[in-house]
């Protein structure tokens, strides 16, 4: 079986977003299995893609995107 080619993505996130990732990873972890922040990001990507395919949550995601863009504008000022 051929190995899947992996792509690497680097993004800049705020301290608040990093804290959210950490909390999510902690909440999903168990004594038997620790979940990494990278796994949380991959999980979020899959969840968002599925919801969009099913026609769910588009308005909610668009509103969140506007909120994030507004926060970015505040940080740059």
mmCIF file of N, CA and C in Angstrom, residues 9-58:
data_model
loop_
_atom_site.group_PDB
_atom_site.id
_atom_site.type_symbol
_atom_site.label_atom_id
_atom_site.label_comp_id
_atom_site.label_asym_id
_atom_site.label_seq_id
_atom_site.Cartn_x
_atom_site.Cartn_y
_atom_site.Cartn_z
ATOM 1 N N UNK A 9 0.885 22.405 7.233
ATOM 2 C CA UNK A 9 0.278 23.727 7.231
ATOM 3 C C UNK A 9 0.703 24.454 8.493
ATOM 4 N N UNK A 10 1.220 25.648 8.329
ATOM 5 C CA UNK A 10 1.588 26.456 9.482
ATOM 6 C C UNK A 10 0.659 27.656 9.535
ATOM 7 N N UNK A 11 0.072 27.874 10.695
ATOM 8 C CA UNK A 11 -0.825 29.008 10.880
ATOM 9 C C UNK A 11 -0.433 29.758 12.137
ATOM 10 N N UNK A 12 -0.783 31.016 12.159
ATOM 11 C CA UNK A 12 -0.565 31.838 13.339
ATOM 12 C C UNK A 12 -1.886 31.915 14.078
ATOM 13 N N UNK A 13 -1.864 31.555 15.355
ATOM 14 C CA UNK A 13 -3.073 31.604 16.164
ATOM 15 C C UNK A 13 -2.815 32.471 17.389
ATOM 16 N N UNK A 14 -3.897 32.961 17.960
ATOM 17 C CA UNK A 14 -3.780 33.803 19.155
ATOM 18 C C UNK A 14 -3.550 32.920 20.384
ATOM 19 N N UNK A 15 -3.169 33.558 21.472
ATOM 20 C CA UNK A 15 -2.998 32.818 22.723
ATOM 21 C C UNK A 15 -4.330 32.208 23.157
ATOM 22 N N UNK A 16 -5.425 32.930 22.925
ATOM 23 C CA UNK A 16 -6.756 32.426 23.279
ATOM 24 C C UNK A 16 -7.080 31.171 22.464
ATOM 25 N N UNK A 17 -6.772 31.182 21.173
ATOM 26 C CA UNK A 17 -7.028 30.015 20.330
ATOM 27 C C UNK A 17 -6.153 28.839 20.747
ATOM 28 N N UNK A 18 -4.916 29.119 21.140
ATOM 29 C CA UNK A 18 -4.032 28.062 21.619
ATOM 30 C C UNK A 18 -4.586 27.454 22.901
ATOM 31 N N UNK A 19 -5.119 28.304 23.776
ATOM 32 C CA UNK A 19 -5.725 27.811 25.020
ATOM 33 C C UNK A 19 -6.950 26.944 24.711
ATOM 34 N N UNK A 20 -7.742 27.352 23.712
ATOM 35 C CA UNK A 20 -8.900 26.542 23.308
ATOM 36 C C UNK A 20 -8.455 25.177 22.788
ATOM 37 N N UNK A 21 -7.400 25.161 21.994
ATOM 38 C CA UNK A 21 -6.863 23.887 21.487
ATOM 39 C C UNK A 21 -6.401 22.998 22.632
ATOM 40 N N UNK A 22 -5.700 23.600 23.585
ATOM 41 C CA UNK A 22 -5.193 22.846 24.725
ATOM 42 C C UNK A 22 -6.342 22.260 25.536
ATOM 43 N N UNK A 23 -7.368 23.073 25.794
ATOM 44 C CA UNK A 23 -8.526 22.591 26.561
ATOM 45 C C UNK A 23 -9.245 21.469 25.822
ATOM 46 N N UNK A 24 -9.394 21.614 24.495
ATOM 47 C CA UNK A 24 -10.066 20.574 23.713
ATOM 48 C C UNK A 24 -9.256 19.277 23.736
ATOM 49 N N UNK A 25 -7.946 19.384 23.574
ATOM 50 C CA UNK A 25 -7.093 18.189 23.600
ATOM 51 C C UNK A 25 -7.184 17.507 24.959
ATOM 52 N N UNK A 26 -7.182 18.303 26.017
ATOM 53 C CA UNK A 26 -7.290 17.743 27.368
ATOM 54 C C UNK A 26 -8.635 17.047 27.556
ATOM 55 N N UNK A 27 -9.718 17.689 27.085
ATOM 56 C CA UNK A 27 -11.063 17.122 27.236
ATOM 57 C C UNK A 27 -11.222 15.810 26.462
ATOM 58 N N UNK A 28 -10.563 15.695 25.315
ATOM 59 C CA UNK A 28 -10.663 14.490 24.491
ATOM 60 C C UNK A 28 -9.702 13.384 24.926
ATOM 61 N N UNK A 29 -8.730 13.730 25.756
ATOM 62 C CA UNK A 29 -7.730 12.762 26.199
ATOM 63 C C UNK A 29 -8.276 11.893 27.326
ATOM 64 N N UNK A 30 -7.638 10.766 27.494
ATOM 65 C CA UNK A 30 -7.960 9.863 28.596
ATOM 66 C C UNK A 30 -6.639 9.337 29.140
ATOM 67 N N UNK A 31 -6.674 8.658 30.292
ATOM 68 C CA UNK A 31 -5.415 8.096 30.810
ATOM 69 C C UNK A 31 -4.758 7.124 29.827
ATOM 70 N N UNK A 32 -5.579 6.485 29.005
ATOM 71 C CA UNK A 32 -5.040 5.509 28.041
ATOM 72 C C UNK A 32 -4.502 6.169 26.784
ATOM 73 N N UNK A 33 -5.013 7.362 26.457
ATOM 74 C CA UNK A 33 -4.628 8.000 25.190
ATOM 75 C C UNK A 33 -4.657 9.501 25.301
ATOM 76 N N UNK A 34 -3.511 10.099 25.054
ATOM 77 C CA UNK A 34 -3.434 11.551 25.020
ATOM 78 C C UNK A 34 -3.720 12.026 23.596
ATOM 79 N N UNK A 35 -4.520 13.070 23.479
ATOM 80 C CA UNK A 35 -4.860 13.648 22.175
ATOM 81 C C UNK A 35 -4.045 14.928 22.017
ATOM 82 N N UNK A 36 -3.364 15.059 20.883
ATOM 83 C CA UNK A 36 -2.529 16.236 20.642
ATOM 84 C C UNK A 36 -3.359 17.384 20.069
ATOM 85 N N UNK A 37 -2.793 18.578 20.141
ATOM 86 C CA UNK A 37 -3.464 19.737 19.552
ATOM 87 C C UNK A 37 -3.561 19.569 18.035
ATOM 88 N N UNK A 38 -2.584 18.941 17.403
ATOM 89 C CA UNK A 38 -2.649 18.686 15.965
ATOM 90 C C UNK A 38 -3.824 17.783 15.625
ATOM 91 N N UNK A 39 -4.073 16.782 16.470
ATOM 92 C CA UNK A 39 -5.215 15.897 16.246
ATOM 93 C C UNK A 39 -6.529 16.653 16.400
ATOM 94 N N UNK A 40 -6.582 17.585 17.343
ATOM 95 C CA UNK A 40 -7.784 18.402 17.521
ATOM 96 C C UNK A 40 -8.034 19.228 16.269
ATOM 97 N N UNK A 41 -6.984 19.792 15.686
ATOM 98 C CA UNK A 41 -7.127 20.585 14.460
ATOM 99 C C UNK A 41 -7.633 19.706 13.323
ATOM 100 N N UNK A 42 -7.046 18.516 13.154
ATOM 101 C CA UNK A 42 -7.500 17.604 12.097
ATOM 102 C C UNK A 42 -8.947 17.182 12.318
ATOM 103 N N UNK A 43 -9.317 16.929 13.563
ATOM 104 C CA UNK A 43 -10.695 16.583 13.903
ATOM 105 C C UNK A 43 -11.643 17.725 13.552
ATOM 106 N N UNK A 44 -11.252 18.950 13.873
ATOM 107 C CA UNK A 44 -12.090 20.119 13.569
ATOM 108 C C UNK A 44 -12.269 20.282 12.062
ATOM 109 N N UNK A 45 -11.212 20.057 11.300
ATOM 110 C CA UNK A 45 -11.295 20.161 9.841
ATOM 111 C C UNK A 45 -12.314 19.151 9.307
ATOM 112 N N UNK A 46 -12.224 17.905 9.779
ATOM 113 C CA UNK A 46 -13.163 16.861 9.339
ATOM 114 C C UNK A 46 -14.600 17.224 9.721
ATOM 115 N N UNK A 47 -14.790 17.698 10.949
ATOM 116 C CA UNK A 47 -16.133 18.032 11.437
ATOM 117 C C UNK A 47 -16.731 19.183 10.637
ATOM 118 N N UNK A 48 -15.959 20.218 10.389
ATOM 119 C CA UNK A 48 -16.453 21.358 9.607
ATOM 120 C C UNK A 48 -16.803 20.919 8.188
ATOM 121 N N UNK A 49 -15.922 20.144 7.566
ATOM 122 C CA UNK A 49 -16.173 19.689 6.193
ATOM 123 C C UNK A 49 -17.449 18.853 6.108
ATOM 124 N N UNK A 50 -17.650 17.952 7.069
ATOM 125 C CA UNK A 50 -18.864 17.114 7.068
ATOM 126 C C UNK A 50 -20.117 17.960 7.245
ATOM 127 N N UNK A 51 -20.054 18.906 8.189
ATOM 128 C CA UNK A 51 -21.227 19.756 8.426
ATOM 129 C C UNK A 51 -21.568 20.586 7.195
ATOM 130 N N UNK A 52 -20.552 21.085 6.500
ATOM 131 C CA UNK A 52 -20.808 21.856 5.289
ATOM 132 C C UNK A 52 -21.385 20.973 4.189
ATOM 133 N N UNK A 53 -20.879 19.751 4.064
ATOM 134 C CA UNK A 53 -21.421 18.816 3.074
ATOM 135 C C UNK A 53 -22.884 18.493 3.350
ATOM 136 N N UNK A 54 -23.241 18.432 4.626
ATOM 137 C CA UNK A 54 -24.610 18.114 5.019
ATOM 138 C C UNK A 54 -25.502 19.356 5.047
ATOM 139 N N UNK A 55 -24.925 20.490 4.727
ATOM 140 C CA UNK A 55 -25.693 21.732 4.713
ATOM 141 C C UNK A 55 -25.976 22.294 6.091
ATOM 142 N N UNK A 56 -25.212 21.870 7.068
ATOM 143 C CA UNK A 56 -25.420 22.326 8.443
ATOM 144 C C UNK A 56 -24.423 23.426 8.802
ATOM 145 N N UNK A 57 -24.830 24.288 9.690
ATOM 146 C CA UNK A 57 -23.953 25.224 10.390
ATOM 147 C C UNK A 57 -23.251 26.262 9.506
ATOM 148 N N UNK A 58 -23.659 26.411 8.234
ATOM 149 C CA UNK A 58 -22.962 27.353 7.372
ATOM 150 C C UNK A 58 -23.075 28.778 7.911
#
